[in-house]
Backbone as XML, in Angstrom:
<?xml version="1.0"?>
<chain id="A" units="angstrom">
  <residue number="1" name="GLN">
    <atom name="N" x="2.116" y="-10.134" z="19.096"/>
    <atom name="CA" x="0.857" y="-9.733" z="18.282"/>
    <atom name="C" x="0.716" y="-8.555" z="18.220"/>
  </residue>
  <residue number="2" name="VAL">
    <atom name="N" x="0.761" y="-7.977" z="16.797"/>
    <atom name="CA" x="0.581" y="-6.387" z="16.955"/>
    <atom name="C" x="-1.336" y="-6.398" z="16.464"/>
  </residue>
  <residue number="3" name="GLN">
    <atom name="N" x="-1.584" y="-5.058" z="16.549"/>
    <atom name="CA" x="-2.802" y="-5.067" z="16.396"/>
    <atom name="C" x="-2.553" y="-3.700" z="15.558"/>
  </residue>
  <residue number="4" name="LEU">
    <atom name="N" x="-3.404" y="-3.386" z="13.872"/>
    <atom name="CA" x="-3.681" y="-2.646" z="13.388"/>
    <atom name="C" x="-4.983" y="-2.053" z="12.759"/>
  </residue>
  <residue number="5" name="VAL">
    <atom name="N" x="-4.807" y="-1.055" z="13.622"/>
    <atom name="CA" x="-5.797" y="0.011" z="12.710"/>
    <atom name="C" x="-5.893" y="1.262" z="12.014"/>
  </residue>
  <residue number="6" name="GLU">
    <atom name="N" x="-6.711" y="0.887" z="10.809"/>
    <atom name="CA" x="-6.399" y="2.038" z="10.215"/>
    <atom name="C" x="-7.387" y="3.170" z="10.504"/>
  </residue>
  <residue number="7" name="SER">
    <atom name="N" x="-7.259" y="4.274" z="9.582"/>
    <atom name="CA" x="-7.875" y="5.369" z="9.854"/>
    <atom name="C" x="-7.494" y="6.847" z="8.228"/>
  </residue>
  <residue number="8" name="GLY">
    <atom name="N" x="-7.937" y="7.187" z="7.933"/>
    <atom name="CA" x="-8.074" y="8.033" z="7.557"/>
    <atom name="C" x="-8.826" y="8.198" z="5.617"/>
  </residue>
  <residue number="9" name="GLY">
    <atom name="N" x="-9.438" y="7.640" z="5.742"/>
    <atom name="CA" x="-10.477" y="6.634" z="4.674"/>
    <atom name="C" x="-11.567" y="7.732" z="4.304"/>
  </residue>
  <residue number="10" name="GLY">
    <atom name="N" x="-12.372" y="7.640" z="3.687"/>
    <atom name="CA" x="-13.447" y="8.687" z="3.082"/>
    <atom name="C" x="-13.475" y="9.078" z="1.669"/>
  </residue>
  <residue number="11" name="LEU">
    <atom name="N" x="-14.360" y="9.855" z="1.697"/>
    <atom name="CA" x="-15.046" y="10.530" z="0.369"/>
    <atom name="C" x="-14.285" y="11.430" z="-0.470"/>
  </residue>
  <residue number="12" name="VAL">
    <atom name="N" x="-13.907" y="11.477" z="-1.760"/>
    <atom name="CA" x="-13.351" y="12.736" z="-2.421"/>
    <atom name="C" x="-13.293" y="12.095" z="-3.800"/>
  </residue>
  <residue number="13" name="GLN">
    <atom name="N" x="-13.287" y="13.671" z="-4.616"/>
    <atom name="CA" x="-13.398" y="13.718" z="-5.698"/>
    <atom name="C" x="-12.329" y="13.252" z="-6.168"/>
  </residue>
  <residue number="14" name="ALA">
    <atom name="N" x="-12.515" y="13.062" z="-8.055"/>
    <atom name="CA" x="-10.864" y="12.389" z="-9.235"/>
    <atom name="C" x="-10.681" y="13.685" z="-9.281"/>
  </residue>
  <residue number="15" name="GLY">
    <atom name="N" x="-9.029" y="12.804" z="-8.725"/>
    <atom name="CA" x="-8.156" y="14.310" z="-8.946"/>
    <atom name="C" x="-7.172" y="14.481" z="-7.735"/>
  </residue>
  <residue number="16" name="GLY">
    <atom name="N" x="-8.033" y="14.319" z="-6.869"/>
    <atom name="CA" x="-7.783" y="14.266" z="-5.219"/>
    <atom name="C" x="-7.340" y="14.175" z="-4.336"/>
  </residue>
  <residue number="17" name="SER">
    <atom name="N" x="-7.031" y="14.119" z="-3.379"/>
    <atom name="CA" x="-5.464" y="13.145" z="-2.481"/>
    <atom name="C" x="-5.986" y="13.295" z="-1.615"/>
  </residue>
  <residue number="18" name="LEU">
    <atom name="N" x="-5.539" y="11.724" z="-0.517"/>
    <atom name="CA" x="-6.224" y="11.438" z="0.747"/>
    <atom name="C" x="-5.050" y="11.056" z="1.577"/>
  </residue>
  <residue number="19" name="ARG">
    <atom name="N" x="-4.887" y="10.733" z="2.988"/>
    <atom name="CA" x="-3.838" y="10.204" z="3.116"/>
    <atom name="C" x="-4.124" y="9.024" z="3.796"/>
  </residue>
  <residue number="20" name="LEU">
    <atom name="N" x="-3.845" y="7.698" z="3.953"/>
    <atom name="CA" x="-4.200" y="6.828" z="5.406"/>
    <atom name="C" x="-3.134" y="6.811" z="6.181"/>
  </residue>
  <residue number="21" name="SER">
    <atom name="N" x="-3.160" y="5.985" z="7.441"/>
    <atom name="CA" x="-2.867" y="6.259" z="8.536"/>
    <atom name="C" x="-2.909" y="3.929" z="8.704"/>
  </residue>
  <residue number="22" name="CYS">
    <atom name="N" x="-2.176" y="4.060" z="9.688"/>
    <atom name="CA" x="-2.505" y="2.470" z="10.412"/>
    <atom name="C" x="-1.864" y="2.882" z="11.400"/>
  </residue>
  <residue number="23" name="ALA">
    <atom name="N" x="-2.140" y="2.856" z="11.999"/>
    <atom name="CA" x="-1.430" y="2.593" z="13.665"/>
    <atom name="C" x="-1.354" y="0.934" z="14.446"/>
  </residue>
  <residue number="24" name="ALA">
    <atom name="N" x="-0.354" y="0.833" z="14.764"/>
    <atom name="CA" x="-0.007" y="-0.743" z="15.354"/>
    <atom name="C" x="0.220" y="0.058" z="16.412"/>
  </residue>
  <residue number="25" name="SER">
    <atom name="N" x="-0.151" y="-1.285" z="16.942"/>
    <atom name="CA" x="0.341" y="-1.674" z="18.385"/>
    <atom name="C" x="1.714" y="-2.417" z="18.440"/>
  </residue>
  <residue number="26" name="GLY">
    <atom name="N" x="2.413" y="-2.634" z="20.441"/>
    <atom name="CA" x="3.072" y="-3.532" z="20.473"/>
    <atom name="C" x="4.909" y="-2.458" z="20.292"/>
  </residue>
  <residue number="27" name="ARG">
    <atom name="N" x="5.365" y="-2.910" z="21.089"/>
    <atom name="CA" x="7.038" y="-2.765" z="20.349"/>
    <atom name="C" x="7.426" y="-2.893" z="19.753"/>
  </residue>
  <residue number="28" name="THR">
    <atom name="N" x="7.246" y="-4.092" z="18.651"/>
    <atom name="CA" x="8.104" y="-4.571" z="17.425"/>
    <atom name="C" x="7.440" y="-4.116" z="16.522"/>
  </residue>
  <residue number="29" name="PHE">
    <atom name="N" x="7.077" y="-3.123" z="16.186"/>
    <atom name="CA" x="6.620" y="-2.725" z="15.270"/>
    <atom name="C" x="7.486" y="-2.554" z="14.141"/>
  </residue>
  <residue number="30" name="SER">
    <atom name="N" x="9.200" y="-2.026" z="14.333"/>
    <atom name="CA" x="9.840" y="-1.502" z="13.591"/>
    <atom name="C" x="10.512" y="-3.187" z="13.283"/>
  </residue>
  <residue number="31" name="ARG">
    <atom name="N" x="10.608" y="-4.177" z="13.737"/>
    <atom name="CA" x="10.707" y="-5.231" z="13.112"/>
    <atom name="C" x="9.582" y="-6.292" z="11.722"/>
  </residue>
  <residue number="32" name="TYR">
    <atom name="N" x="8.998" y="-5.562" z="11.398"/>
    <atom name="CA" x="7.880" y="-6.229" z="10.869"/>
    <atom name="C" x="8.050" y="-5.052" z="9.471"/>
  </residue>
  <residue number="33" name="VAL">
    <atom name="N" x="8.056" y="-6.146" z="8.212"/>
    <atom name="CA" x="7.288" y="-5.446" z="7.141"/>
    <atom name="C" x="6.114" y="-5.281" z="7.621"/>
  </residue>
  <residue number="34" name="MET">
    <atom name="N" x="5.162" y="-3.860" z="6.708"/>
    <atom name="CA" x="4.717" y="-3.558" z="6.420"/>
    <atom name="C" x="3.616" y="-3.511" z="4.737"/>
  </residue>
  <residue number="35" name="ALA">
    <atom name="N" x="2.318" y="-3.161" z="4.691"/>
    <atom name="CA" x="1.978" y="-3.278" z="3.943"/>
    <atom name="C" x="0.321" y="-2.760" z="3.477"/>
  </residue>
  <residue number="36" name="TRP">
    <atom name="N" x="-0.250" y="-2.584" z="2.558"/>
    <atom name="CA" x="-1.337" y="-1.794" z="1.821"/>
    <atom name="C" x="-1.742" y="-2.898" z="0.470"/>
  </residue>
  <residue number="37" name="PHE">
    <atom name="N" x="-3.040" y="-3.142" z="1.199"/>
    <atom name="CA" x="-4.138" y="-4.184" z="0.551"/>
    <atom name="C" x="-5.227" y="-3.174" z="-0.047"/>
  </residue>
  <residue number="38" name="ARG">
    <atom name="N" x="-5.479" y="-3.322" z="-1.566"/>
    <atom name="CA" x="-7.286" y="-3.207" z="-1.130"/>
    <atom name="C" x="-8.188" y="-4.023" z="-1.501"/>
  </residue>
  <residue number="39" name="GLN">
    <atom name="N" x="-9.174" y="-4.120" z="-1.464"/>
    <atom name="CA" x="-10.287" y="-4.768" z="-1.755"/>
    <atom name="C" x="-11.502" y="-4.238" z="-2.099"/>
  </residue>
  <residue number="40" name="VAL">
    <atom name="N" x="-12.647" y="-4.555" z="-3.634"/>
    <atom name="CA" x="-13.730" y="-4.262" z="-3.997"/>
    <atom name="C" x="-14.677" y="-5.347" z="-4.058"/>
  </residue>
  <residue number="41" name="PRO">
    <atom name="N" x="-15.967" y="-4.673" z="-4.102"/>
    <atom name="CA" x="-16.498" y="-6.282" z="-3.193"/>
    <atom name="C" x="-16.743" y="-7.370" z="-4.373"/>
  </residue>
  <residue number="42" name="GLY">
    <atom name="N" x="-17.061" y="-8.506" z="-4.348"/>
    <atom name="CA" x="-16.692" y="-9.452" z="-4.908"/>
    <atom name="C" x="-15.311" y="-9.704" z="-5.783"/>
  </residue>
  <residue number="43" name="GLN">
    <atom name="N" x="-14.401" y="-8.500" z="-5.357"/>
    <atom name="CA" x="-13.638" y="-9.267" z="-6.390"/>
    <atom name="C" x="-12.261" y="-9.840" z="-5.012"/>
  </residue>
  <residue number="44" name="GLU">
    <atom name="N" x="-11.164" y="-9.697" z="-5.533"/>
    <atom name="CA" x="-9.568" y="-10.751" z="-5.095"/>
    <atom name="C" x="-9.123" y="-9.563" z="-3.870"/>
  </residue>
  <residue number="45" name="ARG">
    <atom name="N" x="-7.816" y="-9.863" z="-3.360"/>
    <atom name="CA" x="-7.870" y="-8.731" z="-2.580"/>
    <atom name="C" x="-6.242" y="-7.975" z="-3.570"/>
  </residue>
  <residue number="46" name="GLU">
    <atom name="N" x="-6.161" y="-6.756" z="-3.961"/>
    <atom name="CA" x="-5.082" y="-6.023" z="-4.684"/>
    <atom name="C" x="-3.965" y="-6.094" z="-3.692"/>
  </residue>
  <residue number="47" name="PHE">
    <atom name="N" x="-2.579" y="-6.094" z="-3.894"/>
    <atom name="CA" x="-1.791" y="-5.605" z="-2.893"/>
    <atom name="C" x="-1.264" y="-4.031" z="-3.970"/>
  </residue>
  <residue number="48" name="VAL">
    <atom name="N" x="-1.228" y="-2.659" z="-3.073"/>
    <atom name="CA" x="-1.249" y="-1.463" z="-2.929"/>
    <atom name="C" x="0.782" y="-1.149" z="-3.047"/>
  </residue>
  <residue number="49" name="ALA">
    <atom name="N" x="0.434" y="-1.207" z="-2.093"/>
    <atom name="CA" x="1.966" y="-1.371" z="-1.592"/>
    <atom name="C" x="2.510" y="-2.026" z="0.172"/>
  </residue>
  <residue number="50" name="THR">
    <atom name="N" x="3.648" y="-2.165" z="-0.291"/>
    <atom name="CA" x="4.923" y="-3.109" z="1.324"/>
    <atom name="C" x="6.147" y="-2.061" z="1.247"/>
  </residue>
  <residue number="51" name="ILE">
    <atom name="N" x="6.397" y="-1.599" z="2.436"/>
    <atom name="CA" x="8.363" y="-1.305" z="3.470"/>
    <atom name="C" x="8.497" y="-1.825" z="3.826"/>
  </residue>
  <residue number="52" name="ASN">
    <atom name="N" x="9.392" y="-1.909" z="3.670"/>
    <atom name="CA" x="10.637" y="-3.088" z="4.786"/>
    <atom name="C" x="10.846" y="-2.465" z="5.764"/>
  </residue>
  <residue number="53" name="TRP">
    <atom name="N" x="11.485" y="-2.658" z="7.029"/>
    <atom name="CA" x="11.844" y="-2.694" z="8.915"/>
    <atom name="C" x="12.122" y="-1.212" z="8.853"/>
  </residue>
  <residue number="54" name="SER">
    <atom name="N" x="13.104" y="-0.531" z="7.691"/>
    <atom name="CA" x="13.429" y="0.673" z="8.196"/>
    <atom name="C" x="12.624" y="2.095" z="7.110"/>
  </residue>
  <residue number="55" name="GLY">
    <atom name="N" x="11.960" y="1.554" z="6.253"/>
    <atom name="CA" x="11.477" y="2.443" z="5.357"/>
    <atom name="C" x="12.003" y="3.153" z="4.327"/>
  </residue>
  <residue number="56" name="ASN">
    <atom name="N" x="13.745" y="2.117" z="4.253"/>
    <atom name="CA" x="13.952" y="2.344" z="2.626"/>
    <atom name="C" x="14.109" y="1.928" z="1.449"/>
  </residue>
  <residue number="57" name="TRP">
    <atom name="N" x="13.084" y="1.167" z="1.281"/>
    <atom name="CA" x="12.936" y="-0.004" z="0.605"/>
    <atom name="C" x="11.131" y="0.133" z="0.627"/>
  </residue>
  <residue number="58" name="TYR">
    <atom name="N" x="11.299" y="0.105" z="-0.781"/>
    <atom name="CA" x="8.936" y="-0.218" z="-0.545"/>
    <atom name="C" x="9.013" y="-0.502" z="-2.308"/>
  </residue>
  <residue number="59" name="VAL">
    <atom name="N" x="8.212" y="-0.510" z="-2.116"/>
    <atom name="CA" x="7.184" y="-1.187" z="-3.456"/>
    <atom name="C" x="5.929" y="-0.693" z="-3.961"/>
  </residue>
  <residue number="60" name="HIS">
    <atom name="N" x="5.789" y="-0.577" z="-4.978"/>
    <atom name="CA" x="4.059" y="-0.229" z="-5.031"/>
    <atom name="C" x="3.944" y="-0.995" z="-6.183"/>
  </residue>
  <residue number="61" name="GLY">
    <atom name="N" x="2.772" y="-1.568" z="-6.335"/>
    <atom name="CA" x="1.855" y="-1.600" z="-7.432"/>
    <atom name="C" x="1.741" y="-0.927" z="-8.704"/>
  </residue>
  <residue number="62" name="ASP">
    <atom name="N" x="1.061" y="-1.784" z="-9.789"/>
    <atom name="CA" x="1.063" y="-0.876" z="-10.749"/>
    <atom name="C" x="0.378" y="-0.785" z="-11.017"/>
  </residue>
  <residue number="63" name="SER">
    <atom name="N" x="-1.056" y="-0.787" z="-10.602"/>
    <atom name="CA" x="-1.844" y="-0.064" z="-10.977"/>
    <atom name="C" x="-1.595" y="1.618" z="-10.253"/>
  </residue>
  <residue number="64" name="VAL">
    <atom name="N" x="-1.307" y="1.911" z="-8.859"/>
    <atom name="CA" x="-1.268" y="3.183" z="-7.889"/>
    <atom name="C" x="0.128" y="3.726" z="-8.499"/>
  </residue>
  <residue number="65" name="LYS">
    <atom name="N" x="1.272" y="2.656" z="-9.420"/>
    <atom name="CA" x="2.906" y="3.817" z="-9.394"/>
    <atom name="C" x="2.954" y="5.015" z="-9.892"/>
  </residue>
  <residue number="66" name="GLY">
    <atom name="N" x="3.468" y="5.858" z="-8.769"/>
    <atom name="CA" x="3.462" y="7.202" z="-9.788"/>
    <atom name="C" x="2.347" y="7.941" z="-8.824"/>
  </residue>
  <residue number="67" name="ARG">
    <atom name="N" x="1.733" y="6.925" z="-8.881"/>
    <atom name="CA" x="0.333" y="8.610" z="-7.796"/>
    <atom name="C" x="0.280" y="8.247" z="-5.858"/>
  </residue>
  <residue number="68" name="PHE">
    <atom name="N" x="0.500" y="7.012" z="-5.630"/>
    <atom name="CA" x="0.524" y="6.708" z="-3.917"/>
    <atom name="C" x="2.112" y="6.621" z="-3.503"/>
  </residue>
  <residue number="69" name="THR">
    <atom name="N" x="2.081" y="6.504" z="-2.277"/>
    <atom name="CA" x="3.505" y="6.719" z="-1.121"/>
    <atom name="C" x="3.278" y="5.862" z="-0.758"/>
  </residue>
  <residue number="70" name="ILE">
    <atom name="N" x="4.211" y="4.989" z="-0.061"/>
    <atom name="CA" x="3.835" y="4.329" z="0.960"/>
    <atom name="C" x="4.723" y="4.872" z="2.389"/>
  </residue>
  <residue number="71" name="SER">
    <atom name="N" x="4.867" y="4.466" z="3.762"/>
    <atom name="CA" x="6.268" y="5.401" z="4.671"/>
    <atom name="C" x="5.994" y="5.006" z="5.553"/>
  </residue>
  <residue number="72" name="ARG">
    <atom name="N" x="6.966" y="5.595" z="6.644"/>
    <atom name="CA" x="6.193" y="4.802" z="7.889"/>
    <atom name="C" x="7.112" y="5.316" z="9.539"/>
  </residue>
  <residue number="73" name="ASP">
    <atom name="N" x="6.532" y="5.940" z="10.049"/>
    <atom name="CA" x="7.310" y="6.182" z="11.575"/>
    <atom name="C" x="7.476" y="5.181" z="12.394"/>
  </residue>
  <residue number="74" name="ASN">
    <atom name="N" x="8.594" y="4.440" z="12.410"/>
    <atom name="CA" x="8.742" y="3.905" z="13.168"/>
    <atom name="C" x="8.905" y="4.468" z="15.347"/>
  </residue>
  <residue number="75" name="ALA">
    <atom name="N" x="9.026" y="5.467" z="14.580"/>
    <atom name="CA" x="8.841" y="5.791" z="16.239"/>
    <atom name="C" x="7.416" y="6.345" z="16.681"/>
  </residue>
  <residue number="76" name="LYS">
    <atom name="N" x="6.576" y="6.147" z="16.326"/>
    <atom name="CA" x="4.611" y="6.445" z="15.784"/>
    <atom name="C" x="4.596" y="5.223" z="15.495"/>
  </residue>
  <residue number="77" name="ASN">
    <atom name="N" x="4.963" y="4.236" z="15.468"/>
    <atom name="CA" x="4.624" y="2.835" z="15.306"/>
    <atom name="C" x="3.151" y="2.963" z="14.591"/>
  </residue>
  <residue number="78" name="THR">
    <atom name="N" x="3.406" y="3.905" z="13.221"/>
    <atom name="CA" x="2.613" y="4.287" z="12.734"/>
    <atom name="C" x="3.315" y="3.715" z="11.270"/>
  </residue>
  <residue number="79" name="VAL">
    <atom name="N" x="3.003" y="3.475" z="10.191"/>
    <atom name="CA" x="3.104" y="3.630" z="8.191"/>
    <atom name="C" x="1.505" y="4.170" z="7.556"/>
  </residue>
  <residue number="80" name="TYR">
    <atom name="N" x="1.821" y="4.840" z="7.082"/>
    <atom name="CA" x="0.744" y="5.375" z="5.639"/>
    <atom name="C" x="1.057" y="5.252" z="3.991"/>
  </residue>
  <residue number="81" name="LEU">
    <atom name="N" x="-0.296" y="5.909" z="4.239"/>
    <atom name="CA" x="-0.334" y="5.740" z="2.323"/>
    <atom name="C" x="-0.677" y="7.295" z="1.800"/>
  </residue>
  <residue number="82" name="GLN">
    <atom name="N" x="0.052" y="7.683" z="1.030"/>
    <atom name="CA" x="-0.512" y="9.261" z="0.429"/>
    <atom name="C" x="-0.702" y="8.914" z="-0.886"/>
  </residue>
  <residue number="83" name="MET">
    <atom name="N" x="-2.513" y="9.558" z="-1.150"/>
    <atom name="CA" x="-2.946" y="9.081" z="-2.680"/>
    <atom name="C" x="-3.458" y="9.773" z="-3.201"/>
  </residue>
  <residue number="84" name="ASN">
    <atom name="N" x="-1.924" y="10.552" z="-4.434"/>
    <atom name="CA" x="-3.041" y="11.334" z="-5.642"/>
    <atom name="C" x="-3.143" y="11.063" z="-6.003"/>
  </residue>
  <residue number="85" name="SER">
    <atom name="N" x="-3.526" y="11.860" z="-6.695"/>
    <atom name="CA" x="-4.282" y="11.901" z="-8.136"/>
    <atom name="C" x="-4.913" y="11.169" z="-8.520"/>
  </residue>
  <residue number="86" name="LEU">
    <atom name="N" x="-6.575" y="10.180" z="-6.710"/>
    <atom name="CA" x="-7.149" y="9.553" z="-7.068"/>
    <atom name="C" x="-8.097" y="9.301" z="-8.515"/>
  </residue>
  <residue number="87" name="LYS">
    <atom name="N" x="-9.005" y="7.971" z="-8.719"/>
    <atom name="CA" x="-9.315" y="8.224" z="-9.557"/>
    <atom name="C" x="-10.665" y="7.169" z="-9.496"/>
  </residue>
  <residue number="88" name="PRO">
    <atom name="N" x="-11.300" y="7.444" z="-10.188"/>
    <atom name="CA" x="-12.568" y="6.385" z="-9.146"/>
    <atom name="C" x="-12.577" y="4.700" z="-9.141"/>
  </residue>
  <residue number="89" name="GLU">
    <atom name="N" x="-11.537" y="4.039" z="-9.904"/>
    <atom name="CA" x="-11.156" y="2.870" z="-9.497"/>
    <atom name="C" x="-10.311" y="2.488" z="-8.571"/>
  </residue>
  <residue number="90" name="ASP">
    <atom name="N" x="-10.571" y="3.621" z="-7.756"/>
    <atom name="CA" x="-9.652" y="3.220" z="-6.537"/>
    <atom name="C" x="-10.400" y="2.391" z="-4.818"/>
  </residue>
  <residue number="91" name="THR">
    <atom name="N" x="-11.516" y="3.641" z="-5.463"/>
    <atom name="CA" x="-12.623" y="3.320" z="-4.091"/>
    <atom name="C" x="-12.624" y="1.914" z="-4.461"/>
  </residue>
  <residue number="92" name="ALA">
    <atom name="N" x="-12.355" y="1.314" z="-2.744"/>
    <atom name="CA" x="-12.378" y="0.145" z="-2.408"/>
    <atom name="C" x="-12.185" y="0.195" z="-0.886"/>
  </residue>
  <residue number="93" name="VAL">
    <atom name="N" x="-11.879" y="-0.929" z="-0.297"/>
    <atom name="CA" x="-11.929" y="-0.991" z="1.026"/>
    <atom name="C" x="-10.120" y="-1.660" z="1.393"/>
  </residue>
  <residue number="94" name="TYR">
    <atom name="N" x="-9.348" y="-0.318" z="1.898"/>
    <atom name="CA" x="-8.102" y="-0.426" z="2.291"/>
    <atom name="C" x="-8.083" y="-1.134" z="3.480"/>
  </residue>
  <residue number="95" name="TYR">
    <atom name="N" x="-6.639" y="-1.838" z="3.564"/>
    <atom name="CA" x="-6.573" y="-3.138" z="4.272"/>
    <atom name="C" x="-4.666" y="-2.913" z="4.922"/>
  </residue>
  <residue number="96" name="CYS">
    <atom name="N" x="-4.789" y="-2.303" z="5.863"/>
    <atom name="CA" x="-3.559" y="-1.886" z="6.337"/>
    <atom name="C" x="-3.173" y="-4.030" z="6.891"/>
  </residue>
  <residue number="97" name="ALA">
    <atom name="N" x="-1.946" y="-4.016" z="6.375"/>
    <atom name="CA" x="-0.385" y="-5.589" z="7.101"/>
    <atom name="C" x="0.448" y="-5.825" z="8.029"/>
  </residue>
  <residue number="98" name="ALA">
    <atom name="N" x="0.628" y="-6.906" z="7.990"/>
    <atom name="CA" x="2.153" y="-6.601" z="8.873"/>
    <atom name="C" x="2.086" y="-8.369" z="8.977"/>
  </residue>
  <residue number="99" name="SER">
    <atom name="N" x="3.777" y="-8.033" z="8.432"/>
    <atom name="CA" x="4.354" y="-9.087" z="8.038"/>
    <atom name="C" x="5.914" y="-9.050" z="8.800"/>
  </residue>
  <residue number="100" name="GLN">
    <atom name="N" x="6.940" y="-10.772" z="9.065"/>
    <atom name="CA" x="8.333" y="-10.903" z="9.188"/>
    <atom name="C" x="8.728" y="-11.032" z="7.734"/>
  </residue>
  <residue number="101" name="ARG">
    <atom name="N" x="8.145" y="-11.281" z="6.610"/>
    <atom name="CA" x="8.540" y="-11.538" z="5.398"/>
    <atom name="C" x="8.171" y="-10.579" z="4.155"/>
  </residue>
  <residue number="102" name="TYR">
    <atom name="N" x="9.650" y="-10.193" z="3.225"/>
    <atom name="CA" x="8.949" y="-9.433" z="1.711"/>
    <atom name="C" x="8.319" y="-10.063" z="1.289"/>
  </residue>
  <residue number="103" name="GLY">
    <atom name="N" x="6.883" y="-9.628" z="0.271"/>
    <atom name="CA" x="6.274" y="-9.738" z="-1.051"/>
    <atom name="C" x="4.826" y="-9.192" z="-0.853"/>
  </residue>
  <residue number="104" name="SER">
    <atom name="N" x="4.473" y="-9.312" z="-2.077"/>
    <atom name="CA" x="3.081" y="-8.549" z="-2.371"/>
    <atom name="C" x="2.050" y="-9.409" z="-2.592"/>
  </residue>
  <residue number="105" name="ASP">
    <atom name="N" x="2.199" y="-11.167" z="-1.533"/>
    <atom name="CA" x="1.044" y="-11.718" z="-1.572"/>
    <atom name="C" x="0.786" y="-11.944" z="0.140"/>
  </residue>
  <residue number="106" name="GLU">
    <atom name="N" x="-0.639" y="-11.594" z="-0.260"/>
    <atom name="CA" x="-1.329" y="-11.768" z="1.115"/>
    <atom name="C" x="-1.250" y="-12.416" z="2.012"/>
  </residue>
  <residue number="107" name="GLY">
    <atom name="N" x="-0.478" y="-14.040" z="2.133"/>
    <atom name="CA" x="-0.537" y="-15.026" z="1.587"/>
    <atom name="C" x="0.688" y="-14.648" z="3.014"/>
  </residue>
  <residue number="108" name="ASN">
    <atom name="N" x="1.589" y="-13.560" z="3.270"/>
    <atom name="CA" x="2.866" y="-13.642" z="3.532"/>
    <atom name="C" x="2.706" y="-12.427" z="4.851"/>
  </residue>
  <residue number="109" name="TYR">
    <atom name="N" x="1.127" y="-12.259" z="4.668"/>
    <atom name="CA" x="0.617" y="-11.384" z="6.071"/>
    <atom name="C" x="-0.130" y="-12.131" z="7.182"/>
  </residue>
  <residue number="110" name="ASP">
    <atom name="N" x="0.352" y="-11.516" z="8.481"/>
    <atom name="CA" x="-0.251" y="-12.060" z="9.691"/>
    <atom name="C" x="-0.885" y="-11.525" z="10.445"/>
  </residue>
  <residue number="111" name="TYR">
    <atom name="N" x="-1.151" y="-10.531" z="9.702"/>
    <atom name="CA" x="-1.801" y="-9.433" z="10.538"/>
    <atom name="C" x="-2.006" y="-8.286" z="10.036"/>
  </residue>
  <residue number="112" name="TRP">
    <atom name="N" x="-3.453" y="-8.184" z="10.033"/>
    <atom name="CA" x="-4.644" y="-6.943" z="9.143"/>
    <atom name="C" x="-5.647" y="-5.778" z="10.035"/>
  </residue>
  <residue number="113" name="GLY">
    <atom name="N" x="-5.531" y="-5.326" z="9.408"/>
    <atom name="CA" x="-6.066" y="-4.060" z="9.960"/>
    <atom name="C" x="-7.773" y="-4.619" z="9.984"/>
  </residue>
  <residue number="114" name="GLN">
    <atom name="N" x="-8.964" y="-3.903" z="10.232"/>
    <atom name="CA" x="-10.197" y="-3.952" z="9.919"/>
    <atom name="C" x="-10.487" y="-3.085" z="8.691"/>
  </residue>
  <residue number="115" name="GLY">
    <atom name="N" x="-9.891" y="-2.030" z="8.443"/>
    <atom name="CA" x="-9.821" y="-1.432" z="7.014"/>
    <atom name="C" x="-10.405" y="-0.008" z="6.884"/>
  </residue>
  <residue number="116" name="THR">
    <atom name="N" x="-10.726" y="0.737" z="5.890"/>
    <atom name="CA" x="-10.622" y="1.830" z="5.966"/>
    <atom name="C" x="-11.679" y="2.204" z="4.504"/>
  </residue>
  <residue number="117" name="GLN">
    <atom name="N" x="-12.812" y="2.939" z="3.945"/>
    <atom name="CA" x="-13.105" y="2.433" z="3.279"/>
    <atom name="C" x="-12.630" y="4.673" z="2.630"/>
  </residue>
  <residue number="118" name="VAL">
    <atom name="N" x="-12.868" y="3.679" z="0.974"/>
    <atom name="CA" x="-11.926" y="5.174" z="0.470"/>
    <atom name="C" x="-12.904" y="5.015" z="-0.770"/>
  </residue>
  <residue number="119" name="THR">
    <atom name="N" x="-13.648" y="6.400" z="-0.732"/>
    <atom name="CA" x="-14.436" y="6.108" z="-2.118"/>
    <atom name="C" x="-13.877" y="7.788" z="-2.599"/>
  </residue>
  <residue number="120" name="VAL">
    <atom name="N" x="-13.742" y="7.728" z="-4.107"/>
    <atom name="CA" x="-13.981" y="8.665" z="-5.223"/>
    <atom name="C" x="-15.143" y="8.977" z="-6.447"/>
  </residue>
  <residue number="121" name="SER">
    <atom name="N" x="-15.538" y="9.450" z="-6.228"/>
    <atom name="CA" x="-16.344" y="10.097" z="-6.998"/>
    <atom name="C" x="-15.844" y="10.551" z="-8.459"/>
  </residue>
  <residue number="122" name="SER">
    <atom name="N" x="-16.556" y="10.307" z="-9.366"/>
    <atom name="CA" x="-16.073" y="10.512" z="-11.318"/>
    <atom name="C" x="-16.719" y="12.461" z="-11.153"/>
  </residue>
</chain>
């Protein structure tokens, strides 16, 4: 069982930056593939980024590539999402998720956090 708690969301102007954190409980954090997804009310959940167990392999979604960076610190049981050059269309609830399988499909992910709101003003 893994429990995930996101933090770091908030209101930022377009062009600004935020760093999201996701703290995981349990001693097996390093065994999980971690990911970030986001969702706008009324829309499907969108894949943002995923990172492997050791942190040396990762994939970012096309809409955030070059602006967002996923990373993890297994010693701190935490995964991060550094978001730069934010745009109003990045406004969403951001969710952290954990899986023992690779992939950008949300169906692969067994554990989810409660989400953190990111709002980007124009």
